[in-house]
Amino acid sequence: MSLLTQDEYKSIAANLTLATGAFIDGAYRPAISGKTFETSNPATGEKLADIAACGAEDVDFAVEKAREAFEDGRWSRMHPSDRKDVLIRLCKLMTRNARELAVMESIDSGKTIYDCETVDVPETIHCIKWHAEAIDKIYDQVSPASDDHIAMVVREPIGVVGLVLPWNFPLLMLGWKIGPALAAGCSVVVKPATETTLTALRLAELAMEAGLPRGVLNIVPGGGADVGEPIGRHMDIDMVSFTGSTVTGKRFLGYSAESNAKEVVLEMGGKNPAIVMDDAENLDRVAAHVVNGAFWNMGENCSASSRLIVHKDVKAELLERIAHHAKHWNIGDPLDPETRMGALVSEGHYTKVCGYLERAENVVIGGSAKDGFVEATVVEVPGNDAVLAREEIFGPVLSVIEVSSFDEAINIANDTDYGLCASIFTANAKRAIRGARAIRAGTVTVNSFGEGDITTPFGGYKQSGFGGRDNSVHAHDQYTQLKTIWIDLADDEDEAVD
């Protein structure tokens, strides 16, 4: 996709029509209480809109309509190929409106238009399309029963699901969840983050235009206590999928235990290691991967490479090359296509990240922050016990830890409460495989930074994840129940009892 100029993007932003109501049962509606909250552009502070501030009563209404839609089968019992056709039409509409969605995402979140245009929007479309195409290609099973029986193992949609989204990838994470949930035949109630609601509301409208039946996709904006907790505690929600912080994610386990024991899938935080050994080839390429992993999306990424664990023999040269690449990660107006790092999502989050910068004792690159923007920063820490090495900062801050051996690097990589992603750079194939197996993380990349793609499951170990995986066919598992259907074929005379 060819990018526009900064002025052209600003013109699009100035002429956007923004939805402000909750989207329930196929229509925009104000919150039942009449309350609203303000959403603003984090890069400028400019007010964008007053969004419906929903509460428990709105959640009840959305769940009621989602349950009606599920039980009458308007979507859950629609032929799989017909469900696929609806979602493919949605993808076509999203493609037609891709530029509008990209600008909307940028002004709402502080993300760069470059990332929104080239990554977030196209990847969201690809995700939904991939799951749509899988609908009529995932087969159920027949077990190896006796000659007198047939045993079928079938998947059924789990029911009404609550989807609680983060603010760092608002549209993409919506796609990660509604793609498999709608493909499975579920009805959904979505809570977008209060910081980033606009694209979720717009996508709901496009889904209706594509032919998604009313009540199947509901968007309920509002705060965590007002909407998130009622979703977690709701007695008529069958399953919740949450992406966000580990602290908040754990609460949903409690909500489930205290309500209807609904299934819970959590994708949470990370303090992800990038291990660079002394035999790593092409340190310039390694540096490019490390910088991309640390600073992409302003470091507001659960899979960000926030810990660089580097062998002492190559540390100096690698840091020199990292400094060179970091210069290209400039901060500026997110609507300028030349900008690589935009504004942090909110004043509160900016203050949190700045608090970590104030604790940094040995800043080797960057370290400056102003008016919601934080430059790419590299900090050397004395060891893995340092606060900047242990806590998830969720900003463009890379902590560097020096090691002397492969075993030491692996031990430090695993010395964390998290286990989402990891990278290892080495020219030794055996070492790479040994390291990938030894690191306790859901995704381990070798000689690159990445998360896999739509075909590979994404999720974590330990306090990074619980209950399931996003992406790939495995994502469908969390939105379905397995049922055994046991059929007795024996003749009546064979069953006679003397």
PDB file of N, CA and C in Angstrom, residues 20-22 29-38 50-58 194 220-223 226-227:
ATOM      1  N   THR A  20     -20.162   6.991  18.647  1.00  0.00           N
ATOM      2  CA  THR A  20     -19.956   7.270  20.069  1.00  0.00           C
ATOM      3  C   THR A  20     -20.811   6.400  20.994  1.00  0.00           C
ATOM      4  N   GLY A  21     -21.797   5.707  20.451  1.00  0.00           N
ATOM      5  CA  GLY A  21     -22.667   4.897  21.290  1.00  0.00           C
ATOM      6  C   GLY A  21     -22.199   3.463  21.383  1.00  0.00           C
ATOM      7  N   ALA A  22     -22.687   2.769  22.396  1.00  0.00           N
ATOM      8  CA  ALA A  22     -22.492   1.318  22.442  1.00  0.00           C
ATOM      9  C   ALA A  22     -23.201   0.703  21.241  1.00  0.00           C
ATOM     10  N   ARG A  29     -26.334   2.807  20.597  1.00  0.00           N
ATOM     11  CA  ARG A  29     -27.220   3.221  21.681  1.00  0.00           C
ATOM     12  C   ARG A  29     -26.416   3.974  22.732  1.00  0.00           C
ATOM     13  N   PRO A  30     -27.014   4.978  23.376  1.00  0.00           N
ATOM     14  CA  PRO A  30     -26.339   5.603  24.516  1.00  0.00           C
ATOM     15  C   PRO A  30     -26.313   4.635  25.686  1.00  0.00           C
ATOM     16  N   ALA A  31     -25.429   4.886  26.628  1.00  0.00           N
ATOM     17  CA  ALA A  31     -25.442   4.092  27.858  1.00  0.00           C
ATOM     18  C   ALA A  31     -26.788   4.292  28.545  1.00  0.00           C
ATOM     19  N   ILE A  32     -27.287   3.266  29.187  1.00  0.00           N
ATOM     20  CA  ILE A  32     -28.584   3.360  29.863  1.00  0.00           C
ATOM     21  C   ILE A  32     -28.564   4.470  30.902  1.00  0.00           C
ATOM     22  N   SER A  33     -27.434   4.678  31.550  1.00  0.00           N
ATOM     23  CA  SER A  33     -27.307   5.747  32.549  1.00  0.00           C
ATOM     24  C   SER A  33     -27.215   7.132  31.924  1.00  0.00           C
ATOM     25  N   GLY A  34     -26.917   7.185  30.634  1.00  0.00           N
ATOM     26  CA  GLY A  34     -26.703   8.464  29.964  1.00  0.00           C
ATOM     27  C   GLY A  34     -25.296   9.017  30.125  1.00  0.00           C
ATOM     28  N   LYS A  35     -24.437   8.287  30.846  1.00  0.00           N
ATOM     29  CA  LYS A  35     -23.084   8.781  31.108  1.00  0.00           C
ATOM     30  C   LYS A  35     -22.196   8.622  29.878  1.00  0.00           C
ATOM     31  N   THR A  36     -21.179   9.472  29.803  1.00  0.00           N
ATOM     32  CA  THR A  36     -20.180   9.382  28.742  1.00  0.00           C
ATOM     33  C   THR A  36     -18.792   9.576  29.335  1.00  0.00           C
ATOM     34  N   PHE A  37     -17.779   9.208  28.561  1.00  0.00           N
ATOM     35  CA  PHE A  37     -16.409   9.547  28.920  1.00  0.00           C
ATOM     36  C   PHE A  37     -15.727  10.123  27.683  1.00  0.00           C
ATOM     37  N   GLU A  38     -14.724  10.952  27.924  1.00  0.00           N
ATOM     38  CA  GLU A  38     -14.041  11.628  26.825  1.00  0.00           C
ATOM     39  C   GLU A  38     -12.881  10.792  26.322  1.00  0.00           C
ATOM     40  N   ASP A  50     -17.109  12.109  22.862  1.00  0.00           N
ATOM     41  CA  ASP A  50     -17.648  11.622  24.134  1.00  0.00           C
ATOM     42  C   ASP A  50     -18.301  10.279  23.862  1.00  0.00           C
ATOM     43  N   ILE A  51     -17.762   9.230  24.479  1.00  0.00           N
ATOM     44  CA  ILE A  51     -18.191   7.857  24.224  1.00  0.00           C
ATOM     45  C   ILE A  51     -19.133   7.389  25.332  1.00  0.00           C
ATOM     46  N   ALA A  52     -20.111   6.590  24.972  1.00  0.00           N
ATOM     47  CA  ALA A  52     -21.034   6.035  25.957  1.00  0.00           C
ATOM     48  C   ALA A  52     -20.271   5.291  27.048  1.00  0.00           C
ATOM     49  N   ALA A  53     -20.494   5.702  28.289  1.00  0.00           N
ATOM     50  CA  ALA A  53     -19.846   5.051  29.439  1.00  0.00           C
ATOM     51  C   ALA A  53     -20.822   4.039  30.017  1.00  0.00           C
ATOM     52  N   CYS A  54     -20.697   2.801  29.555  1.00  0.00           N
ATOM     53  CA  CYS A  54     -21.654   1.772  29.917  1.00  0.00           C
ATOM     54  C   CYS A  54     -21.407   1.241  31.323  1.00  0.00           C
ATOM     55  N   GLY A  55     -22.390   0.530  31.819  1.00  0.00           N
ATOM     56  CA  GLY A  55     -22.302  -0.073  33.135  1.00  0.00           C
ATOM     57  C   GLY A  55     -22.879  -1.473  33.110  1.00  0.00           C
ATOM     58  N   ALA A  56     -23.106  -2.036  34.297  1.00  0.00           N
ATOM     59  CA  ALA A  56     -23.568  -3.418  34.407  1.00  0.00           C
ATOM     60  C   ALA A  56     -24.895  -3.629  33.704  1.00  0.00           C
ATOM     61  N   GLU A  57     -25.771  -2.600  33.728  1.00  0.00           N
ATOM     62  CA  GLU A  57     -27.071  -2.759  33.085  1.00  0.00           C
ATOM     63  C   GLU A  57     -26.929  -2.871  31.562  1.00  0.00           C
ATOM     64  N   ASP A  58     -25.952  -2.176  30.999  1.00  0.00           N
ATOM     65  CA  ASP A  58     -25.697  -2.301  29.561  1.00  0.00           C
ATOM     66  C   ASP A  58     -25.119  -3.671  29.224  1.00  0.00           C
ATOM     67  N   THR A 194     -10.908   1.638  27.364  1.00  0.00           N
ATOM     68  CA  THR A 194     -11.475   2.992  27.357  1.00  0.00           C
ATOM     69  C   THR A 194     -10.619   3.960  26.550  1.00  0.00           C
ATOM     70  N   VAL A 220     -19.448  -2.906  23.952  1.00  0.00           N
ATOM     71  CA  VAL A 220     -19.903  -2.215  25.165  1.00  0.00           C
ATOM     72  C   VAL A 220     -18.729  -1.442  25.745  1.00  0.00           C
ATOM     73  N   PRO A 221     -18.617  -0.134  25.441  1.00  0.00           N
ATOM     74  CA  PRO A 221     -17.500   0.652  25.979  1.00  0.00           C
ATOM     75  C   PRO A 221     -17.707   0.968  27.460  1.00  0.00           C
ATOM     76  N   GLY A 222     -16.608   1.209  28.146  1.00  0.00           N
ATOM     77  CA  GLY A 222     -16.689   1.593  29.549  1.00  0.00           C
ATOM     78  C   GLY A 222     -15.483   1.115  30.325  1.00  0.00           C
ATOM     79  N   GLY A 223     -15.419   1.483  31.577  1.00  0.00           N
ATOM     80  CA  GLY A 223     -14.277   1.169  32.419  1.00  0.00           C
ATOM     81  C   GLY A 223     -14.249  -0.271  32.880  1.00  0.00           C
ATOM     82  N   ASP A 226     -16.774  -1.016  35.614  1.00  0.00           N
ATOM     83  CA  ASP A 226     -18.152  -0.835  35.170  1.00  0.00           C
ATOM     84  C   ASP A 226     -18.583  -1.852  34.123  1.00  0.00           C
ATOM     85  N   VAL A 227     -17.647  -2.301  33.280  1.00  0.00           N
ATOM     86  CA  VAL A 227     -17.983  -3.225  32.187  1.00  0.00           C
ATOM     87  C   VAL A 227     -17.183  -4.518  32.267  1.00  0.00           C
TER      88      VAL A 227
END
